[in-house]
Amino acid sequence: MKRALITGITGQDGSYLAEFLLSKGYKVFGLRRRTSTPNYENVQQVKDKITWISGDLTDLASLIEAVRISDPDEVYNLAAQSFVAASWPQPLATGHLTAISVTNMLEAVRIVKPSARFYQASSSEMFGKVVETPQRETTPFYPRSPYGVAKVYGHWITVNYRESFNMFACSGILFNHESPRRGLEFVTRKVSDGVARIKLGLKHELRMGNLEALRDWGFAGDYVKAMWLMLQQEEPDDYVISTGETHSVRELLEVAFSYVGLDYQQYVVIDPEFVRPAEVDLLLGDCSKAKEKLGWKLDVGFKQLIEMMVDEDLKRVRAENNAFLLVN
Ligand code: F7E
């Protein structure tokens, strides 16, 4: 039985990856940080199948212990401060969690089990103010936020450990990937949740930032399979994972509102609070290397993804509201 250690396991990607690895017969270990209000919502179906290890990304001793206890064949480093907008007000915390912690994880693996295969969650945010379109593995980075800068560090330290210590370390340069498990602050989920609340009469407007930003949005459930495929190859390497399509935030609004028979223009209000100090205007990934070498393919397209998210939020908001009406 193969053994995998996942950091960030209670997040969107971690939960899909845990389910995928469990379905493949893996023994799955999840690193969890102590919080006063633990949130297992994303992993509720598989919580009891995961072996939980207490640890913190910023505490190297706890990571060494996590690698020792799990004795993993594969390590997936998904934990980070992942919300770009929060990286301006918290640049140092983002640097510790999203950049330096990657070295902590790599060090823990190098010291305890250097033969383990390592996956680093790199990001299309590294391309930032893009110098070429579409973006591919060889496109130079030009990050536009403290988050993007931190991810560039994480990316290069992973490459460096591969080259310095001959470790099987891979970076997946994943473009935006979404799902009903996405955090409510990210734009797709903010819109699907907002549409559900407006449709159900619980909300009357949706306050948004820059509607012209273009993103390459895929389904997280498809993207975690690419992570696994990267670690099954003969040689470690880095891969872009994307859909090869780009859509604006405005198109996202159109698709989501029109799906429930509404016109977004009647509800959306532009609020400077959601406009970023520096923007990534356009992302469009070329994932031909992943398709060719990994045999990776995607199943869920943009419209289907947004409609799935709206459907799930309608269900959830309806249920929450019914429960509220019952007790009041
Ligand atoms: O913003 C614009 C915003 O926060 C997308 C993370 O997973 O993907 C994600 O980063 C776009 C931006 O994701 C609102 O300005 C407009 O242009 O959903 P987001 P992100 O910043 O692209 C990459 C690959 C990662 O690695 C990150 O961890 O939407 N936008 N109005 C808005 N965005 C938000 N959040 N809220 C708004 O009201």
CSV table of C-alpha atoms and ligand atoms in Angstrom, one decimal:
chain,number,residue,atom,x,y,z
A,1,MET,CA,0.0,0.0,0.0
A,2,LYS,CA,1.4,3.4,-1.1
A,3,ARG,CA,1.6,6.1,1.5
A,4,ALA,CA,1.0,9.8,0.9
A,5,LEU,CA,1.4,12.9,3.1
A,6,ILE,CA,-0.7,15.9,2.2
A,7,THR,CA,-0.3,19.4,3.6
A,8,GLY,CA,-3.3,21.7,3.1
A,9,ILE,CA,-5.5,18.6,3.1
A,10,THR,CA,-8.6,20.4,4.4
A,11,GLY,CA,-8.5,23.0,1.6
A,12,GLN,CA,-10.2,22.6,-1.8
A,13,ASP,CA,-7.3,20.8,-3.6
A,14,GLY,CA,-6.2,18.7,-0.6
A,15,SER,CA,-9.7,17.3,-0.1
A,16,TYR,CA,-10.1,16.3,-3.8
A,17,LEU,CA,-6.6,14.8,-3.8
A,18,ALA,CA,-7.2,12.9,-0.6
A,19,GLU,CA,-10.4,11.3,-2.1
A,20,PHE,CA,-8.5,10.5,-5.3
A,21,LEU,CA,-5.6,8.8,-3.5
A,22,LEU,CA,-7.9,6.9,-1.2
A,23,SER,CA,-9.8,5.6,-4.2
A,24,LYS,CA,-6.4,4.4,-5.5
A,25,GLY,CA,-5.8,2.4,-2.3
A,26,TYR,CA,-3.3,4.9,-0.7
A,27,LYS,CA,-2.9,5.3,3.0
A,28,VAL,CA,-3.3,9.0,3.4
A,29,PHE,CA,-1.8,11.2,6.1
A,30,GLY,CA,-2.9,14.7,6.6
A,31,LEU,CA,-1.1,17.5,8.3
A,32,ARG,CA,-3.3,19.6,10.5
A,33,ARG,CA,-2.6,22.8,12.3
A,34,ARG,CA,-4.2,23.4,15.7
A,35,THR,CA,-6.9,26.1,15.5
A,36,SER,CA,-9.6,27.0,17.9
A,37,THR,CA,-12.3,26.4,15.2
A,38,PRO,CA,-11.2,23.4,13.1
A,39,ASN,CA,-13.0,23.2,9.7
A,40,TYR,CA,-13.3,19.7,8.2
A,41,GLU,CA,-16.2,20.7,5.8
A,42,ASN,CA,-14.3,19.8,2.6
A,43,VAL,CA,-13.1,16.4,3.9
A,44,GLN,CA,-16.2,15.4,5.8
A,45,GLN,CA,-16.8,12.2,3.6
A,46,VAL,CA,-13.2,10.9,4.2
A,47,LYS,CA,-12.3,12.4,7.5
A,48,ASP,CA,-12.2,9.0,9.3
A,49,LYS,CA,-10.1,7.4,6.5
A,50,ILE,CA,-7.3,10.0,6.9
A,51,THR,CA,-4.5,9.5,9.5
A,52,TRP,CA,-4.1,13.0,11.0
A,53,ILE,CA,-0.8,14.4,12.1
A,54,SER,CA,-0.5,17.5,14.1
A,55,GLY,CA,2.0,20.0,12.7
A,56,ASP,CA,2.6,23.5,11.4
A,57,LEU,CA,4.3,24.6,8.1
A,58,THR,CA,6.4,27.1,10.0
A,59,ASP,CA,7.6,24.6,12.5
A,60,LEU,CA,10.3,22.5,11.0
A,61,ALA,CA,10.5,20.1,13.9
A,62,SER,CA,6.8,19.2,13.5
A,63,LEU,CA,7.3,18.6,9.8
A,64,ILE,CA,10.3,16.3,10.4
A,65,GLU,CA,8.1,14.4,12.8
A,66,ALA,CA,5.2,14.3,10.3
A,67,VAL,CA,7.5,12.8,7.6
A,68,ARG,CA,8.9,10.3,10.2
A,69,ILE,CA,5.4,9.2,11.3
A,70,SER,CA,3.9,8.9,7.8
A,71,ASP,CA,7.0,7.4,6.1
A,72,PRO,CA,5.6,8.6,2.8
A,73,ASP,CA,6.2,7.5,-0.8
A,74,GLU,CA,4.7,10.8,-2.0
A,75,VAL,CA,4.4,14.2,-0.4
A,76,TYR,CA,2.0,16.8,-1.7
A,77,ASN,CA,2.7,20.3,-0.5
A,78,LEU,CA,-0.5,22.2,-1.0
A,79,ALA,CA,-0.7,24.3,2.1
A,80,ALA,CA,-0.1,28.1,1.8
A,81,GLN,CA,-1.7,31.5,2.3
A,82,SER,CA,-3.4,31.2,-1.0
A,83,PHE,CA,-5.6,34.3,-1.3
A,84,VAL,CA,-3.8,36.8,-3.5
A,85,ALA,CA,-5.7,39.9,-2.2
A,86,ALA,CA,-4.7,39.1,1.4
A,87,SER,CA,-1.0,39.0,0.5
A,88,TRP,CA,-0.8,42.9,0.4
A,89,PRO,CA,-2.0,43.5,3.9
A,90,GLN,CA,0.0,40.4,5.1
A,91,PRO,CA,3.1,40.2,3.0
A,92,LEU,CA,5.4,38.8,5.6
A,93,ALA,CA,3.0,36.1,6.8
A,94,THR,CA,2.4,35.2,3.1
A,95,GLY,CA,6.2,35.0,2.7
A,96,HIS,CA,6.6,32.7,5.7
A,97,LEU,CA,3.7,30.4,4.7
A,98,THR,CA,3.8,30.4,1.0
A,99,ALA,CA,7.6,30.7,0.4
A,100,ILE,CA,9.8,29.8,3.3
A,101,SER,CA,7.6,26.9,4.4
A,102,VAL,CA,8.3,25.1,1.1
A,103,THR,CA,11.9,24.9,2.2
A,104,ASN,CA,10.8,23.6,5.6
A,105,MET,CA,8.9,20.8,3.9
A,106,LEU,CA,11.7,20.0,1.5
A,107,GLU,CA,14.2,20.0,4.4
A,108,ALA,CA,11.9,17.6,6.3
A,109,VAL,CA,11.8,15.3,3.3
A,110,ARG,CA,15.5,15.6,2.6
A,111,ILE,CA,16.5,14.8,6.2
A,112,VAL,CA,14.0,12.0,6.9
A,113,LYS,CA,13.1,10.4,3.6
A,114,PRO,CA,14.9,11.8,0.6
A,115,SER,CA,13.6,9.1,-1.7
A,116,ALA,CA,10.0,10.3,-1.2
A,117,ARG,CA,8.5,12.0,-4.3
A,118,PHE,CA,7.6,15.6,-3.7
A,119,TYR,CA,4.9,17.8,-5.3
A,120,GLN,CA,4.9,21.5,-5.0
A,121,ALA,CA,1.8,23.6,-5.7
A,122,SER,CA,3.2,26.3,-8.0
A,123,SER,CA,0.8,28.8,-9.5
A,124,SER,CA,0.0,30.7,-12.7
A,125,GLU,CA,0.2,33.9,-10.5
A,126,MET,CA,4.0,33.5,-11.0
A,127,PHE,CA,3.4,34.7,-14.6
A,128,GLY,CA,1.7,37.9,-13.4
A,129,LYS,CA,2.3,40.6,-15.9
A,130,VAL,CA,2.7,38.1,-18.6
A,131,VAL,CA,5.6,38.3,-21.0
A,132,GLU,CA,4.2,35.8,-23.4
A,133,THR,CA,0.8,34.3,-24.3
A,134,PRO,CA,-0.1,31.5,-23.9
A,135,GLN,CA,2.0,30.9,-20.8
A,136,ARG,CA,4.0,27.6,-20.8
A,137,GLU,CA,6.7,26.0,-18.6
A,138,THR,CA,9.5,28.1,-20.2
A,139,THR,CA,7.7,31.5,-19.9
A,140,PRO,CA,9.7,33.9,-17.6
A,141,PHE,CA,8.0,34.8,-14.4
A,142,TYR,CA,6.8,38.4,-13.5
A,143,PRO,CA,4.8,38.1,-10.3
A,144,ARG,CA,2.5,41.0,-9.4
A,145,SER,CA,1.6,40.4,-5.7
A,146,PRO,CA,3.5,39.3,-2.6
A,147,TYR,CA,1.7,36.0,-3.1
A,148,GLY,CA,3.1,35.7,-6.6
A,149,VAL,CA,6.6,36.6,-5.4
A,150,ALA,CA,6.3,33.9,-2.7
A,151,LYS,CA,5.2,31.3,-5.1
A,152,VAL,CA,8.2,32.0,-7.4
A,153,TYR,CA,10.5,31.3,-4.4
A,154,GLY,CA,8.6,28.0,-3.7
A,155,HIS,CA,8.9,27.1,-7.3
A,156,TRP,CA,12.7,27.7,-7.6
A,157,ILE,CA,13.6,26.1,-4.3
A,158,THR,CA,11.8,23.0,-5.5
A,159,VAL,CA,13.8,23.0,-8.7
A,160,ASN,CA,16.9,23.7,-6.7
A,161,TYR,CA,16.4,20.7,-4.3
A,162,ARG,CA,15.9,18.5,-7.4
A,163,GLU,CA,19.1,19.7,-8.9
A,164,SER,CA,21.1,19.9,-5.7
A,165,PHE,CA,20.1,16.7,-3.9
A,166,ASN,CA,18.7,14.7,-6.8
A,167,MET,CA,15.3,14.6,-5.1
A,168,PHE,CA,12.3,13.6,-7.1
A,169,ALA,CA,10.7,17.0,-6.8
A,170,CYS,CA,8.1,18.4,-9.2
A,171,SER,CA,6.2,21.7,-9.5
A,172,GLY,CA,2.8,21.8,-11.0
A,173,ILE,CA,2.1,25.3,-12.4
A,174,LEU,CA,-1.6,25.2,-11.9
A,175,PHE,CA,-3.8,27.9,-13.4
A,176,ASN,CA,-7.0,28.9,-11.5
A,177,HIS,CA,-9.0,25.9,-10.5
A,178,GLU,CA,-12.4,26.0,-8.8
A,179,SER,CA,-15.2,23.9,-7.4
A,180,PRO,CA,-18.1,24.0,-5.0
A,181,ARG,CA,-15.4,23.6,-2.3
A,182,ARG,CA,-13.6,26.8,-3.2
A,183,GLY,CA,-13.3,29.4,-0.4
A,184,LEU,CA,-16.0,32.0,-0.5
A,185,GLU,CA,-13.6,34.9,-1.0
A,186,PHE,CA,-12.3,33.7,-4.4
A,187,VAL,CA,-14.2,35.2,-7.3
A,188,THR,CA,-15.9,32.1,-8.8
A,189,ARG,CA,-17.3,31.1,-5.4
A,190,LYS,CA,-18.2,34.6,-4.4
A,191,VAL,CA,-20.2,34.8,-7.6
A,192,SER,CA,-21.9,31.4,-7.3
A,193,ASP,CA,-22.8,32.0,-3.7
A,194,GLY,CA,-24.0,35.6,-4.5
A,195,VAL,CA,-26.1,34.4,-7.4
A,196,ALA,CA,-27.7,31.7,-5.1
A,197,ARG,CA,-28.5,34.3,-2.4
A,198,ILE,CA,-29.9,36.8,-4.9
A,199,LYS,CA,-32.0,34.1,-6.6
A,200,LEU,CA,-33.4,33.1,-3.2
A,201,GLY,CA,-34.2,36.7,-2.2
A,202,LEU,CA,-31.6,36.8,0.6
A,203,LYS,CA,-29.4,39.4,-1.0
A,204,HIS,CA,-29.9,42.2,-3.4
A,205,GLU,CA,-26.5,43.2,-4.8
A,206,LEU,CA,-23.0,41.7,-5.4
A,207,ARG,CA,-20.1,44.0,-4.8
A,208,MET,CA,-17.2,43.2,-7.1
A,209,GLY,CA,-13.7,44.5,-8.2
A,210,ASN,CA,-12.2,44.4,-11.7
A,211,LEU,CA,-14.5,42.7,-14.1
A,212,GLU,CA,-12.1,42.8,-17.1
A,213,ALA,CA,-9.5,40.5,-15.6
A,214,LEU,CA,-9.1,37.3,-17.7
A,215,ARG,CA,-8.5,33.9,-16.2
A,216,ASP,CA,-8.0,30.3,-17.3
A,217,TRP,CA,-10.5,28.6,-15.0
A,218,GLY,CA,-10.6,24.7,-14.7
A,219,PHE,CA,-12.2,22.2,-12.3
A,220,ALA,CA,-10.1,21.3,-9.2
A,221,GLY,CA,-11.2,17.7,-9.4
A,222,ASP,CA,-9.5,17.4,-12.8
A,223,TYR,CA,-6.4,19.2,-11.6
A,224,VAL,CA,-5.5,17.0,-8.6
A,225,LYS,CA,-5.2,14.0,-11.0
A,226,ALA,CA,-2.4,15.9,-12.8
A,227,MET,CA,-0.5,16.3,-9.4
A,228,TRP,CA,-0.6,12.5,-9.0
A,229,LEU,CA,0.4,11.8,-12.6
A,230,MET,CA,3.5,14.1,-12.2
A,231,LEU,CA,4.7,11.9,-9.3
A,232,GLN,CA,4.2,8.6,-11.4
A,233,GLN,CA,6.7,9.6,-14.1
A,234,GLU,CA,10.2,8.2,-14.5
A,235,GLU,CA,11.8,11.6,-14.2
A,236,PRO,CA,10.7,14.6,-12.1
A,237,ASP,CA,9.7,17.7,-14.0
A,238,ASP,CA,7.5,20.8,-14.0
A,239,TYR,CA,4.2,21.1,-15.8
A,240,VAL,CA,1.6,23.7,-16.7
A,241,ILE,CA,-2.0,22.6,-15.9
A,242,SER,CA,-4.7,24.7,-17.5
A,243,THR,CA,-7.7,24.6,-19.8
A,244,GLY,CA,-6.3,26.6,-22.7
A,245,GLU,CA,-9.3,29.0,-22.6
A,246,THR,CA,-9.6,32.4,-21.0
A,247,HIS,CA,-12.7,34.2,-19.8
A,248,SER,CA,-13.3,37.5,-18.1
A,249,VAL,CA,-14.8,38.0,-14.7
A,250,ARG,CA,-17.6,39.7,-16.6
A,251,GLU,CA,-18.2,36.5,-18.6
A,252,LEU,CA,-18.2,34.6,-15.4
A,253,LEU,CA,-21.0,36.9,-14.1
A,254,GLU,CA,-23.0,36.5,-17.3
A,255,VAL,CA,-22.8,32.7,-17.2
A,256,ALA,CA,-23.7,32.5,-13.5
A,257,PHE,CA,-26.6,35.0,-13.4
A,258,SER,CA,-28.1,33.9,-16.7
A,259,TYR,CA,-28.1,30.3,-15.6
A,260,VAL,CA,-30.8,31.3,-13.0
A,261,GLY,CA,-32.6,33.6,-15.4
A,262,LEU,CA,-31.1,36.9,-14.0
A,263,ASP,CA,-29.2,39.8,-15.6
A,264,TYR,CA,-26.0,40.5,-13.7
A,265,GLN,CA,-26.0,44.2,-14.6
A,266,GLN,CA,-29.0,44.7,-12.3
A,267,TYR,CA,-27.2,43.4,-9.2
A,268,VAL,CA,-23.4,44.0,-9.6
A,269,VAL,CA,-21.9,47.1,-8.0
A,270,ILE,CA,-18.3,48.0,-8.5
A,271,ASP,CA,-16.6,48.5,-5.1
A,272,PRO,CA,-13.0,49.8,-5.0
A,273,GLU,CA,-12.4,47.6,-1.9
A,274,PHE,CA,-12.1,44.6,-4.2
A,275,VAL,CA,-9.8,46.2,-6.7
A,276,ARG,CA,-6.2,45.1,-6.2
A,277,PRO,CA,-3.1,47.4,-5.9
A,278,ALA,CA,-1.6,45.5,-8.9
A,279,GLU,CA,-3.6,43.2,-11.2
A,280,VAL,CA,-2.8,40.2,-13.3
A,281,ASP,CA,-4.8,41.1,-16.4
A,282,LEU,CA,-4.6,38.0,-18.5
A,283,LEU,CA,-3.8,34.3,-17.9
A,284,LEU,CA,-4.0,31.7,-20.5
A,285,GLY,CA,-2.1,28.4,-20.1
A,286,ASP,CA,-0.6,26.1,-22.7
A,287,CYS,CA,-0.8,22.6,-21.2
A,288,SER,CA,0.4,20.6,-24.2
A,289,LYS,CA,3.4,19.2,-22.3
A,290,ALA,CA,1.1,17.8,-19.6
A,291,LYS,CA,-1.3,16.3,-22.2
A,292,GLU,CA,1.5,14.7,-24.1
A,293,LYS,CA,3.8,13.5,-21.4
A,294,LEU,CA,1.3,12.8,-18.6
A,295,GLY,CA,-1.6,11.8,-20.7
A,296,TRP,CA,-3.6,14.3,-18.6
A,297,LYS,CA,-7.0,15.6,-19.9
A,298,LEU,CA,-9.7,17.7,-18.4
A,299,ASP,CA,-13.3,16.6,-18.1
A,300,VAL,CA,-15.2,19.7,-16.9
A,301,GLY,CA,-15.3,22.9,-19.1
A,302,PHE,CA,-15.9,26.5,-17.9
A,303,LYS,CA,-19.7,26.8,-18.3
A,304,GLN,CA,-20.3,23.4,-16.8
A,305,LEU,CA,-18.0,24.3,-13.9
A,306,ILE,CA,-19.8,27.6,-13.1
A,307,GLU,CA,-23.2,25.9,-13.4
A,308,MET,CA,-22.2,23.1,-11.1
A,309,MET,CA,-21.0,25.7,-8.5
A,310,VAL,CA,-24.3,27.7,-8.8
A,311,ASP,CA,-26.3,24.4,-8.4
A,312,GLU,CA,-24.4,23.4,-5.3
A,313,ASP,CA,-24.7,26.9,-3.7
A,314,LEU,CA,-28.4,27.0,-4.4
A,315,LYS,CA,-28.8,23.6,-2.6
A,316,ARG,CA,-26.6,24.7,0.3
A,317,VAL,CA,-28.1,28.2,0.8
A,318,ARG,CA,-31.6,26.8,0.5
A,319,ALA,CA,-30.9,24.1,3.2
A,320,GLU,CA,-29.2,26.7,5.5
A,321,ASN,CA,-32.1,29.0,5.1
A,322,ASN,CA,-34.7,26.3,5.8
A,323,ALA,CA,-32.8,25.3,8.9
A,324,PHE,CA,-32.7,28.9,10.1
A,325,LEU,CA,-36.5,29.3,9.5
A,326,LEU,CA,-37.2,26.1,11.4
A,327,VAL,CA,-35.4,27.3,14.6
A,328,ASN,CA,-36.8,30.8,14.4
B,1,F7E,O1,-9.4,36.4,-8.5
B,1,F7E,C1,-10.8,39.5,-10.0
B,1,F7E,C2,-9.5,39.6,-9.3
B,1,F7E,O2,-9.3,35.7,-6.0
B,1,F7E,C3,-9.6,36.2,-9.8
B,1,F7E,C4,-5.7,31.6,-6.2
B,1,F7E,O3,-6.2,30.3,-6.1
B,1,F7E,O4,-5.6,31.4,-8.6
B,1,F7E,C5,-6.2,32.2,-7.5
B,1,F7E,O5,-5.8,33.5,-7.6
B,1,F7E,C6,-9.7,37.5,-10.5
B,1,F7E,C7,-8.7,38.6,-10.1
B,1,F7E,O6,-8.1,34.3,-7.8
B,1,F7E,C8,-13.3,40.3,-7.5
B,1,F7E,O7,-9.0,40.9,-9.3
B,1,F7E,C9,-12.9,40.9,-9.5
B,1,F7E,O8,-8.2,39.2,-11.3
B,1,F7E,O9,-10.6,34.2,-7.6
B,1,F7E,P1,-9.4,35.2,-7.4
B,1,F7E,P2,-6.6,34.7,-8.2
B,1,F7E,O10,-6.2,36.0,-7.6
B,1,F7E,O11,-6.5,34.7,-9.7
B,1,F7E,C10,-4.2,31.4,-8.6
B,1,F7E,C11,-3.8,30.4,-9.7
B,1,F7E,C12,-3.6,31.1,-7.3
B,1,F7E,O12,-2.5,30.4,-7.2
B,1,F7E,C13,-4.2,31.6,-6.1
B,1,F7E,O13,-3.9,30.9,-4.9
B,1,F7E,O14,-11.0,38.1,-10.2
B,1,F7E,N1,-12.0,40.0,-9.1
B,1,F7E,N2,-13.7,41.1,-8.5
B,1,F7E,C14,-12.2,39.5,-7.9
B,1,F7E,N3,-11.6,38.6,-7.1
B,1,F7E,C15,-12.1,38.4,-5.9
B,1,F7E,N4,-11.5,37.5,-5.1
B,1,F7E,N5,-13.2,39.1,-5.4
B,1,F7E,C16,-13.8,40.1,-6.2
B,1,F7E,O15,-14.8,40.7,-5.7
